[in-house]
GROMACS .gro file of C-alpha atoms in nm:
model
  115
    1GLN     CA    1  14.479  12.810   3.692
    2VAL     CA    2  14.166  12.739   3.896
    3GLN     CA    3  14.222  12.499   4.128
    4LEU     CA    4  13.917  12.305   4.370
    5VAL     CA    5  13.956  12.117   4.708
    6GLU     CA    6  13.626  11.866   4.787
    7SER     CA    7  13.519  11.729   5.109
    8GLY     CA    8  13.212  11.608   5.274
    9GLY     CA    9  13.140  11.326   5.152
   10GLY     CA   10  13.050  10.977   5.305
   11LEU     CA   11  12.865  10.730   5.393
   12VAL     CA   12  12.522  10.803   5.506
   13GLN     CA   13  12.166  10.581   5.557
   14ALA     CA   14  11.856  10.695   5.328
   15GLY     CA   15  11.673  10.948   5.457
   16GLY     CA   16  11.992  11.152   5.625
   17SER     CA   17  12.182  11.453   5.560
   18LEU     CA   18  12.579  11.533   5.404
   19ARG     CA   19  12.735  11.893   5.268
   20LEU     CA   20  12.991  11.904   5.026
   21SER     CA   21  13.236  12.188   5.063
   22CYS     CA   22  13.434  12.287   4.730
   23THR     CA   23  13.699  12.563   4.792
   24ALA     CA   24  13.869  12.758   4.521
   25SER     CA   25  14.222  12.912   4.475
   26ILE     CA   26  14.004  13.257   4.327
   27ASN     CA   27  13.742  13.498   4.428
   28ILE     CA   28  13.409  13.316   4.365
   29VAL     CA   29  13.279  13.663   4.264
   30SER     CA   30  13.475  13.603   3.938
   31PRO     CA   31  13.322  13.244   3.848
   32ASN     CA   32  13.031  13.289   3.627
   33VAL     CA   33  12.871  12.982   3.719
   34MET     CA   34  12.953  12.727   3.989
   35GLY     CA   35  12.794  12.379   4.027
   36TRP     CA   36  12.767  12.041   4.161
   37TYR     CA   37  12.798  11.734   3.902
   38ARG     CA   38  12.717  11.347   3.985
   39GLN     CA   39  12.850  11.048   3.833
   40ALA     CA   40  12.796  10.678   3.926
   41PRO     CA   41  12.963  10.401   3.792
   42GLY     CA   42  12.887  10.334   3.448
   43LYS     CA   43  12.667  10.602   3.365
   44GLN     CA   44  12.723  10.995   3.202
   45ARG     CA   45  12.796  11.284   3.449
   46GLU     CA   46  12.457  11.478   3.552
   47LEU     CA   47  12.399  11.818   3.635
   48VAL     CA   48  12.284  11.881   4.043
   49THR     CA   49  12.232  12.266   4.044
   50THR     CA   50  12.440  12.534   3.957
   51ILE     CA   51  12.471  12.861   4.130
   52THR     CA   52  12.560  13.220   3.946
   53SER     CA   53  12.791  13.506   4.003
   54GLY     CA   54  12.467  13.701   4.105
   55GLY     CA   55  12.324  13.355   4.307
   56LYS     CA   56  12.128  13.248   4.059
   57THR     CA   57  12.039  12.901   4.172
   58ASN     CA   58  11.880  12.591   3.912
   59TYR     CA   59  11.830  12.218   3.998
   60ALA     CA   60  11.764  11.877   3.856
   61ASP     CA   61  11.439  11.804   3.903
   62SER     CA   62  11.554  11.468   4.091
   63VAL     CA   63  11.715  11.679   4.362
   64LYS     CA   64  11.435  12.015   4.346
   65GLY     CA   65  11.276  12.042   4.749
   66ARG     CA   66  11.639  11.811   4.880
   67PHE     CA   67  11.933  11.974   4.827
   68THR     CA   68  12.026  12.312   4.865
   69ILE     CA   69  12.351  12.463   4.722
   70SER     CA   70  12.486  12.815   4.845
   71LYS     CA   71  12.821  13.000   4.879
   72ASP     CA   72  13.063  13.196   5.095
   73ASN     CA   73  13.260  13.447   4.902
   74SER     CA   74  13.451  13.554   5.162
   75LYS     CA   75  13.602  13.171   5.196
   76ASN     CA   76  13.560  13.103   4.864
   77THR     CA   77  13.376  12.792   4.871
   78VAL     CA   78  13.020  12.655   4.684
   79TYR     CA   79  12.806  12.410   4.903
   80LEU     CA   80  12.590  12.131   4.853
   81GLN     CA   81  12.347  12.042   5.090
   82MET     CA   82  12.196  11.725   5.109
   83ASN     CA   83  11.907  11.628   5.270
   84SER     CA   84  11.674  11.376   5.264
   85LEU     CA   85  11.899  11.151   5.106
   86LYS     CA   86  11.823  10.848   4.836
   87PRO     CA   87  12.040  10.541   4.766
   88GLU     CA   88  11.946  10.637   4.385
   89ASP     CA   89  12.185  10.963   4.504
   90THR     CA   90  12.494  10.769   4.546
   91ALA     CA   91  12.748  10.886   4.288
   92VAL     CA   92  13.116  11.070   4.257
   93TYR     CA   93  13.038  11.420   4.325
   94TYR     CA   94  13.227  11.694   4.140
   95CYS     CA   95  13.285  12.056   4.176
   96LYS     CA   96  13.249  12.238   3.895
   97VAL     CA   97  13.362  12.643   3.807
   98SER     CA   98  13.343  12.827   3.485
   99TYR     CA   99  13.533  13.084   3.449
  100LEU     CA  100  13.604  13.317   3.154
  101VAL     CA  101  13.615  13.018   2.881
  102TYR     CA  102  13.763  12.812   3.055
  103ASP     CA  103  13.601  12.458   3.317
  104TYR     CA  104  13.790  12.405   3.563
  105TRP     CA  105  13.638  12.029   3.830
  106GLY     CA  106  13.724  11.894   4.184
  107GLN     CA  107  13.896  11.574   4.269
  108GLY     CA  108  13.547  11.421   4.313
  109THR     CA  109  13.412  11.313   4.636
  110GLN     CA  110  13.238  10.986   4.677
  111VAL     CA  111  12.866  10.962   4.813
  112THR     CA  112  12.717  10.691   4.915
  113VAL     CA  113  12.338  10.659   5.091
  114SER     CA  114  12.218  10.258   5.218
  115SER     CA  115  11.866  10.174   5.218
   0.00000   0.00000   0.00000
């Protein structure tokens, strides 16, 4: 069993920044991949970014240059730094951990960007 707790969402104006956190109940050195997804109402959930246990990162084209994923293994926490936010970034953001053959999800945190 893996528990994920997210925080850091909120309301921000376009051009602003937010930092999301996701803390896991296991040592995040173990999971093969951790990442962030987002889902807007009426839309499919989409991949935002991932980071492997070795530190390799991947970003969706829509967020490259603006978002940064990082992790602190000592705190079992993965972060999503979001800069230059746009209204189209508005969504519920979910942390995901892929551990062994299982996927685990955080509860989701709302990010709203106003124009």
